[in-house]
Tab-separated table of C-alpha atoms in Angstrom:
chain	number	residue	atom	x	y	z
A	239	UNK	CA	14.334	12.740	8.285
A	240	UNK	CA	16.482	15.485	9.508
A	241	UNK	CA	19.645	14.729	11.885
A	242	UNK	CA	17.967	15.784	15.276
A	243	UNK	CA	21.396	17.097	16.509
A	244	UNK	CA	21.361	19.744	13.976
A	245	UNK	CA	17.305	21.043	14.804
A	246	UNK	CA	17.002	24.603	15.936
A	247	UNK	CA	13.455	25.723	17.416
A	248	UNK	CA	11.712	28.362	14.875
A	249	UNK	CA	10.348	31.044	16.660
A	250	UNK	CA	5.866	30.824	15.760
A	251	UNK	CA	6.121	34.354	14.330
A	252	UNK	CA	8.286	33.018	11.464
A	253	UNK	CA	5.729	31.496	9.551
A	254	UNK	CA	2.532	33.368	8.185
A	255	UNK	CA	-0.475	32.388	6.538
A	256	UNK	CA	-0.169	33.464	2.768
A	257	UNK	CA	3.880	33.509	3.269
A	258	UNK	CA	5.968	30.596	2.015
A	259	UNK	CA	8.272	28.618	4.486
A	260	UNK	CA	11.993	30.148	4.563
A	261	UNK	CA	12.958	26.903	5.230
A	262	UNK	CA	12.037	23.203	5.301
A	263	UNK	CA	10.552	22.723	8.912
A	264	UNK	CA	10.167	19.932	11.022
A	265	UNK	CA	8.916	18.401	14.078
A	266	UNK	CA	10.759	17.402	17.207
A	267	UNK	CA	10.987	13.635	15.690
A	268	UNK	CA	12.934	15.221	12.357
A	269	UNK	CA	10.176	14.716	10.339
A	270	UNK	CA	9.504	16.762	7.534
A	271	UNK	CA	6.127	19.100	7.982
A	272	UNK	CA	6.590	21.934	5.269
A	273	UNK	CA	8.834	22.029	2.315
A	274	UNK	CA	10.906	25.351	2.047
A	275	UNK	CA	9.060	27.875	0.060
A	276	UNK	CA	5.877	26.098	0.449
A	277	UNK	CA	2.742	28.491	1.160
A	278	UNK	CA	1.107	28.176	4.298
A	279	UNK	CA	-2.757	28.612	3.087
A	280	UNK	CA	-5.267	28.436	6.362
A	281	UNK	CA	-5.187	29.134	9.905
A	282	UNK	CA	-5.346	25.996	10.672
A	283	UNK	CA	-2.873	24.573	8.716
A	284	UNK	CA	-0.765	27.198	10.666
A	285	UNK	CA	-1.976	25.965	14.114
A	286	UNK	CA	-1.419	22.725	13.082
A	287	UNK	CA	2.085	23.309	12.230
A	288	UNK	CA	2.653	25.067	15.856
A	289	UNK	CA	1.010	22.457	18.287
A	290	UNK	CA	3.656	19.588	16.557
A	291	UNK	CA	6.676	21.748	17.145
A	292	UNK	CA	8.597	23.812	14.724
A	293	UNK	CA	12.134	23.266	14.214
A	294	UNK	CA	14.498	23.853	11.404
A	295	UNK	CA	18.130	22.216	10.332
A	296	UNK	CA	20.228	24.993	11.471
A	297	UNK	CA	23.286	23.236	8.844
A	298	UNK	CA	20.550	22.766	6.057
A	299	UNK	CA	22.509	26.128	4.347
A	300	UNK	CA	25.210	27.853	5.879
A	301	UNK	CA	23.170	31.515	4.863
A	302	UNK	CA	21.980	34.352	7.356
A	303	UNK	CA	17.718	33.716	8.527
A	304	UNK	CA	15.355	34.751	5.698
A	305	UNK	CA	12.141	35.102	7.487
A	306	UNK	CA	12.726	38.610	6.599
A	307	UNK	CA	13.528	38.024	3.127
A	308	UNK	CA	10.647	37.116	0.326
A	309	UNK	CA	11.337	33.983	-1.321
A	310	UNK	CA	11.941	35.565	-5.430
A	311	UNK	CA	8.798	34.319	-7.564
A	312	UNK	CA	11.594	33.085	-10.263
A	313	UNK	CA	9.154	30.295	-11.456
A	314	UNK	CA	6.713	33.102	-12.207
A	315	UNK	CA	8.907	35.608	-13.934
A	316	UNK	CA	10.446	32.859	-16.411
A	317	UNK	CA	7.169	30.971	-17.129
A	318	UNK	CA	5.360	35.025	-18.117
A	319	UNK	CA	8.512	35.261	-20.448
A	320	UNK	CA	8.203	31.932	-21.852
A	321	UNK	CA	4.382	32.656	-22.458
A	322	UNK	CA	3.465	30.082	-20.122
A	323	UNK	CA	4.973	27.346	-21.677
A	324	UNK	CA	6.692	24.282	-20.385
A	325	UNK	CA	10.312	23.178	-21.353
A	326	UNK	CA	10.551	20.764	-23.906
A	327	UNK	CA	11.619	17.685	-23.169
A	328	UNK	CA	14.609	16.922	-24.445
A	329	UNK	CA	14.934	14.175	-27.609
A	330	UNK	CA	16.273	10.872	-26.973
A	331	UNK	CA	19.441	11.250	-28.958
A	332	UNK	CA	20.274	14.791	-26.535
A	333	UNK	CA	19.740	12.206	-23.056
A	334	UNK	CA	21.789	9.571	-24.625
A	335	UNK	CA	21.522	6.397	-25.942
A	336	UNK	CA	19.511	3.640	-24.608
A	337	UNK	CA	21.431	0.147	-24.903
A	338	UNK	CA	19.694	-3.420	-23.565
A	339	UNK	CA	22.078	-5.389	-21.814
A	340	UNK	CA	21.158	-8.942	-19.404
A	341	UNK	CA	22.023	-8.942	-15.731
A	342	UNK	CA	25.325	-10.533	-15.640
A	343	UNK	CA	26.216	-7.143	-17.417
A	344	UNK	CA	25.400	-4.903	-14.298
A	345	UNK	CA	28.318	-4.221	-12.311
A	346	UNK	CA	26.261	-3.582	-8.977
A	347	UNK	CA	27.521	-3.729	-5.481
A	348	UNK	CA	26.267	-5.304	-2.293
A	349	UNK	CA	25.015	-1.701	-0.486
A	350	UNK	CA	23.598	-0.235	-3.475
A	351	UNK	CA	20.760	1.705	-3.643
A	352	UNK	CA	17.942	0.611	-5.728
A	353	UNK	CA	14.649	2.673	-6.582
A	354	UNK	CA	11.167	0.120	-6.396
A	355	UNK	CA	8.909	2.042	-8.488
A	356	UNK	CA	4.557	0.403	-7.988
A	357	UNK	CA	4.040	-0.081	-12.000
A	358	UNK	CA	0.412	0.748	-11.339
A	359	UNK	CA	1.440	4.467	-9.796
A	360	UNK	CA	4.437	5.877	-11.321
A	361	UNK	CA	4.460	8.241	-7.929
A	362	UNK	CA	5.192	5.606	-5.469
A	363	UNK	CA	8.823	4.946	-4.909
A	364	UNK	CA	10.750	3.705	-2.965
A	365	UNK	CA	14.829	3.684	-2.165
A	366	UNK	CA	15.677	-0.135	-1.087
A	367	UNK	CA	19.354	-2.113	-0.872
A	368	UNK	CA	20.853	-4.395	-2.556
A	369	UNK	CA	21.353	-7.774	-0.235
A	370	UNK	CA	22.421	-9.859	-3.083
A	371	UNK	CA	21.355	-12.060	-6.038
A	372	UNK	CA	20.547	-15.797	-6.102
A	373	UNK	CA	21.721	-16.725	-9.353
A	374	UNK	CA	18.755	-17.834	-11.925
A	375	UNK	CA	16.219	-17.635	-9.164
A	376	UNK	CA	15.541	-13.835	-7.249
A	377	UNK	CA	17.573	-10.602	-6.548
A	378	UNK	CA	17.187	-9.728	-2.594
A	379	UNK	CA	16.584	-6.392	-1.796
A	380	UNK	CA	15.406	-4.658	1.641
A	381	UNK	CA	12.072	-3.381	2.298
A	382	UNK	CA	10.610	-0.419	1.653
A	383	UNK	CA	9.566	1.700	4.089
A	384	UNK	CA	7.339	4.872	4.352
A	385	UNK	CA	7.680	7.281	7.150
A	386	UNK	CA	10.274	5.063	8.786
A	387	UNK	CA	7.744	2.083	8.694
A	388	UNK	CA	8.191	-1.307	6.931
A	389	UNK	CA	6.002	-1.066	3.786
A	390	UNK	CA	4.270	-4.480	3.581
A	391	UNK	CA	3.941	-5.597	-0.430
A	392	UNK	CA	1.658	-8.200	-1.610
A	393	UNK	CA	3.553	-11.433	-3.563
A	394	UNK	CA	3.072	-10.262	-7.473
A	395	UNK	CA	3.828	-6.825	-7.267
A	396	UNK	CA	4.767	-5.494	-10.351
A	397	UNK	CA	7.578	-2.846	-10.450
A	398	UNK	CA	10.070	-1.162	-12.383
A	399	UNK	CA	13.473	-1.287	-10.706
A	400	UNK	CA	15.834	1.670	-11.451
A	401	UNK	CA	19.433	2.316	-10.459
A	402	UNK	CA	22.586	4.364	-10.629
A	403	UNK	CA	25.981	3.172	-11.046
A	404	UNK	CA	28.760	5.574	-12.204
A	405	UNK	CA	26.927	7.465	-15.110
A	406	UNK	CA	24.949	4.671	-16.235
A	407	UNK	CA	21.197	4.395	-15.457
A	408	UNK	CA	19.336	0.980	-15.116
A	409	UNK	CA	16.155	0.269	-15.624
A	410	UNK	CA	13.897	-2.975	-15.818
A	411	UNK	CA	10.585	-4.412	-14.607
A	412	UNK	CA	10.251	-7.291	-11.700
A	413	UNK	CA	7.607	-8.968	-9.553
A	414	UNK	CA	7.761	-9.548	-5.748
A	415	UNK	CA	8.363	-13.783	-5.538
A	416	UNK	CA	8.194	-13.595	-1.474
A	417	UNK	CA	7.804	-10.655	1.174
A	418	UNK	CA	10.629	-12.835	4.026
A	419	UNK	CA	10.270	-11.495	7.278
A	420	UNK	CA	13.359	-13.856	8.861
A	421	UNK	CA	15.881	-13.252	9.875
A	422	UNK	CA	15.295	-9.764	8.676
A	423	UNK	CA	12.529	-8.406	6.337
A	424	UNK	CA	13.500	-8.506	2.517
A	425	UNK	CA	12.412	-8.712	-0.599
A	426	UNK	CA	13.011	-11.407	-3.516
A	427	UNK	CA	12.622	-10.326	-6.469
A	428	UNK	CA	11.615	-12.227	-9.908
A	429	UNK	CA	15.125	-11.916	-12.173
A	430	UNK	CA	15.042	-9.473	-15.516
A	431	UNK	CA	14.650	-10.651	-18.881
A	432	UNK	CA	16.546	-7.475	-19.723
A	433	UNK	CA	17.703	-4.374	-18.473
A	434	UNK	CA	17.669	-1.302	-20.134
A	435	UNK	CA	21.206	0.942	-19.547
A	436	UNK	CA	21.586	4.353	-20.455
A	437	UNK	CA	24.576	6.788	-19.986
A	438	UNK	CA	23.837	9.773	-18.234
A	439	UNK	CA	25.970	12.233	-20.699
A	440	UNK	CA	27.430	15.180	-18.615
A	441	UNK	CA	25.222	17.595	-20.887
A	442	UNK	CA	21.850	15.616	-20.235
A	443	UNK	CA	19.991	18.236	-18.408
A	444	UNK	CA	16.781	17.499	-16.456
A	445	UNK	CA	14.271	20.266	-15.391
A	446	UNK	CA	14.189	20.750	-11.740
A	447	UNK	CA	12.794	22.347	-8.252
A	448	UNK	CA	15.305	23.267	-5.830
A	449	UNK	CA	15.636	26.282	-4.296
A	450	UNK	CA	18.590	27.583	-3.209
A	451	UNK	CA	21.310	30.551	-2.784
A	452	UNK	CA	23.730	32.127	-5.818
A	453	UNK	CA	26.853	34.216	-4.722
A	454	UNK	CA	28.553	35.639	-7.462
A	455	UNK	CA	32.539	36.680	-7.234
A	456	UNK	CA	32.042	37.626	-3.045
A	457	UNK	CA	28.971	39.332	-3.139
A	458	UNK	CA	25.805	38.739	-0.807
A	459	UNK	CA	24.495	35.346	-1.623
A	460	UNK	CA	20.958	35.477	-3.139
A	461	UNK	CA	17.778	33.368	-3.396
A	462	UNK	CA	17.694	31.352	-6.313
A	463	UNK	CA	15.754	28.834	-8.651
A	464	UNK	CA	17.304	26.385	-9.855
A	465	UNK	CA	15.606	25.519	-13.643
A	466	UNK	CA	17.204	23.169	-14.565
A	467	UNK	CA	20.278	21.148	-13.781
A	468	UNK	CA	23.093	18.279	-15.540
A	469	UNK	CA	26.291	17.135	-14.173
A	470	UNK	CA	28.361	19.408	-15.621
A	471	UNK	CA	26.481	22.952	-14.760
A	472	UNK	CA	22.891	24.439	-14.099
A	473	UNK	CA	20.767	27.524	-15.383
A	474	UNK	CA	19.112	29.505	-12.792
A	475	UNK	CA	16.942	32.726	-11.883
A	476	UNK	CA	17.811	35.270	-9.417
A	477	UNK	CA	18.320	38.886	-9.432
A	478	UNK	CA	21.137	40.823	-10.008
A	479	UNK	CA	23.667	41.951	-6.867
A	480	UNK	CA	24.802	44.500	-9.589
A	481	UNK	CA	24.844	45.386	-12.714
A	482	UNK	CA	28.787	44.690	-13.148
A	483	UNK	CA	28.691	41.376	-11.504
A	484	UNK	CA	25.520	40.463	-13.484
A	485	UNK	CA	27.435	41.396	-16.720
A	486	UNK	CA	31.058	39.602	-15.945
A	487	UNK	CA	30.491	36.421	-17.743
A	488	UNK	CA	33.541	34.099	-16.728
A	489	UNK	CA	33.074	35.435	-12.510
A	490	UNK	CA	33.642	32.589	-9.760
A	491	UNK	CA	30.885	32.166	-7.080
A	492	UNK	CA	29.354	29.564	-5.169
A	493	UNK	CA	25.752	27.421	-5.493
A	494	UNK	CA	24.451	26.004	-2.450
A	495	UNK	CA	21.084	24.336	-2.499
A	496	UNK	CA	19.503	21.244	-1.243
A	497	UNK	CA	18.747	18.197	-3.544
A	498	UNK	CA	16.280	15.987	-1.996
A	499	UNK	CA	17.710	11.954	-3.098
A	500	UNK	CA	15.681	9.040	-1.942
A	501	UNK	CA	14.301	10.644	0.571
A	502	UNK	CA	17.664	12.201	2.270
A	503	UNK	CA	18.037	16.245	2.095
A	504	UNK	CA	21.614	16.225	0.753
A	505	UNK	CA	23.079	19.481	1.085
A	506	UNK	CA	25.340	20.715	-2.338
A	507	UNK	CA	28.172	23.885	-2.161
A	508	UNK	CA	29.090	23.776	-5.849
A	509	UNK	CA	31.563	26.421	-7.037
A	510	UNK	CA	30.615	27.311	-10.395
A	511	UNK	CA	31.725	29.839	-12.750
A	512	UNK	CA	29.454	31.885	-14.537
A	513	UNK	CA	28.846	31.211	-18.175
A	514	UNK	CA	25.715	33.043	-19.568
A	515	UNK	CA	23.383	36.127	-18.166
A	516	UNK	CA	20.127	37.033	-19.423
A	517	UNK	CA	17.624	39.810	-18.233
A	518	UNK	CA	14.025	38.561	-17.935
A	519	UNK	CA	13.223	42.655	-18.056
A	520	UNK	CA	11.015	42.364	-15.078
A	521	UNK	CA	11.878	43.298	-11.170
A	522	UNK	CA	15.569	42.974	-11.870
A	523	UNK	CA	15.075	38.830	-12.344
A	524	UNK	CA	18.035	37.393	-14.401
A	525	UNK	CA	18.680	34.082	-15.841
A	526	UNK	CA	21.836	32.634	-15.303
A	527	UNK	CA	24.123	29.927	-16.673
A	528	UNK	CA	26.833	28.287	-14.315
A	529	UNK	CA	29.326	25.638	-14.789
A	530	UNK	CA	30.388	23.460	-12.585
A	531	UNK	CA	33.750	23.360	-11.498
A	532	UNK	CA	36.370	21.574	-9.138
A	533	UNK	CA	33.719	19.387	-7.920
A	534	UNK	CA	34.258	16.913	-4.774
A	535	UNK	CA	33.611	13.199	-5.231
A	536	UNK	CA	30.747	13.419	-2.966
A	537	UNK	CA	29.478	16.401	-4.586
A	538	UNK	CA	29.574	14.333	-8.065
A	539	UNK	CA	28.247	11.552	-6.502
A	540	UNK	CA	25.135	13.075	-4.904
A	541	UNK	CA	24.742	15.620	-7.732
A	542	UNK	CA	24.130	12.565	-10.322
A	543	UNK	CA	22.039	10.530	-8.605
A	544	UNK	CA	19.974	13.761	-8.184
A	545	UNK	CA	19.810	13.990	-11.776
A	546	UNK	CA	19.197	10.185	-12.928
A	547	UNK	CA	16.237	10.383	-10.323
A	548	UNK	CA	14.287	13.785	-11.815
A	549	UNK	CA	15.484	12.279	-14.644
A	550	UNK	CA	13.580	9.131	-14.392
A	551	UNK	CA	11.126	10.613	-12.731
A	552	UNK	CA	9.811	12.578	-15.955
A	553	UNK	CA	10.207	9.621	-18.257
């Protein structure tokens, strides 16, 4: 959901059938209706879009309109050099090591955010809280909701529970023991045998989706792919603002894009420094290699749970 203070109408004319969506757009209520760069196919779907409203964030990226602006097909140019192949994945001993620990190991706080994954569908998830753990009987978590509904769960549902602390990544499997609707609705949930922990090492890198905008030592920020992403920097395609600034390895700029964490758009403003260029040889595209740098603990924070979740999310 979008803050409604920040919603800006979008003028009908701004969105085209056959044109992606400059950016994400909403209805009236904040709910999301298109994601950014997403292709509006039919009529229809276009008429659809108009009669709920169209509205945009107008803080989602501080960046002049692009209605006039075509979205780069980065995804496109990099996957014809690659020959249409995917990235590998990378090997166990590159993500770091995977260490089984019990519960009273977990440092966890009362607040935290937990992800209920449905064992049977890997694509169902769901951010819940922490409420707090009965020792040797459940741990109490909130329930899940979908499209700002309570999500009603049937006693024995199997999941696997991840979550985030620092850099370490937790993961185990749990049933639902009770679905409690007083005095507020929560969840018990059966206790882990074991939980598997992994540090997230600042070079694990995790392919990604976000779109976004590269400006590179003051010039005119640029649309941008982001490929792939770790906590320490990111590699990217974009073309070049010029040949000099696409050639200064070492340049300071800033990347600003929009990682979408259970279920928030969290904007990121990274300042990076610019570590690698390489020419894809077609329509000016390059591929870029930033690092990270003078980060703000907020920025950390949202930037690894970001990762641990497309992390997870391709195991």
């Amino acid at each position: 959901m979008a803050d409604l203070t920040s919603l800006v109408p979008v003028r009908a004319s701004a969105l085209m059938v056959g044109k992606p969506a400059p950016w994400p757009i909403y209805n009236e209520a904040g709910k999301l209706l298109l994601a950014r760069g997403t292709l509006i196919d039919t009529a229809d779907q276009l008429a659809g879009l108009i009669e709920n409203g169209l509205y945009r964030n107008a803080r989602w990226i501080a960046e002049p309109d692009t209605e006039s602006v075509p979205l780069p097909q980065a995804r496109d140019v990099l996957r014809r050099k690659q020959g249409g192949k995917k990235a590998v994945k990378p090997t166990a001993n590159v993500r770091g090591q995977e260490s089984v620990i019990t519960l009273d190991e977990v440092r966890w706080n009362i607040g935290d955010t937990l992800w209920l994954q449905f064992a049977d569908d890997a694509t169902q998830r769901y951010a819940v809280s922490l409420v707090g753990c009965l020792p040797n009987r459940s741990i109490l978590v909130t329930a899940p909701q979908k499209e700002g509904k309570q999500l009603f769960v049937r006693d024995g549902q199997p999941f696997v529970v991840r979550a985030l602390t620092g850099r370490r990544a937790y993961a185990f499997a749990a049933q639902l023991l009770k679905y409690q609707q007083t005095p507020f609705v929560y969840l018990h949930l059966s206790l882990p045998k074991e939980i598997r922990s992994t540090v997230i090492r600042q070079a694990t890198r995790v392919a990604v989706g976000a779109e976004g905008y590269l400006a590179l030592d003051g010039a005119n920020p640029l649309p941008a792919s982001v490929i792939d992403l770790s906590l320490g920097g990111a590699s990217l395609v974009a073309t070049s603002p010029s040949g000099k600034v696409a050639a200064q390895k070492g340049v300071v700029g800033q990347l600003r894009f929009v990682a979408a964490v259970a279920d928030q758009q969290l904007s990121l403003d990274l300042r990076v420094v610019l570590r690698a260029v390489e020419a894809l040889g077609e329509a000016d595209f390059h591929q870029y290699g930033v690092e990270f740098s003078g980060l703000s603990v907020r920025d950390k924070l949202v930037l690894a749970a970001y990762v641990y979740q497309e992390l997870s999310q391709q195991e």
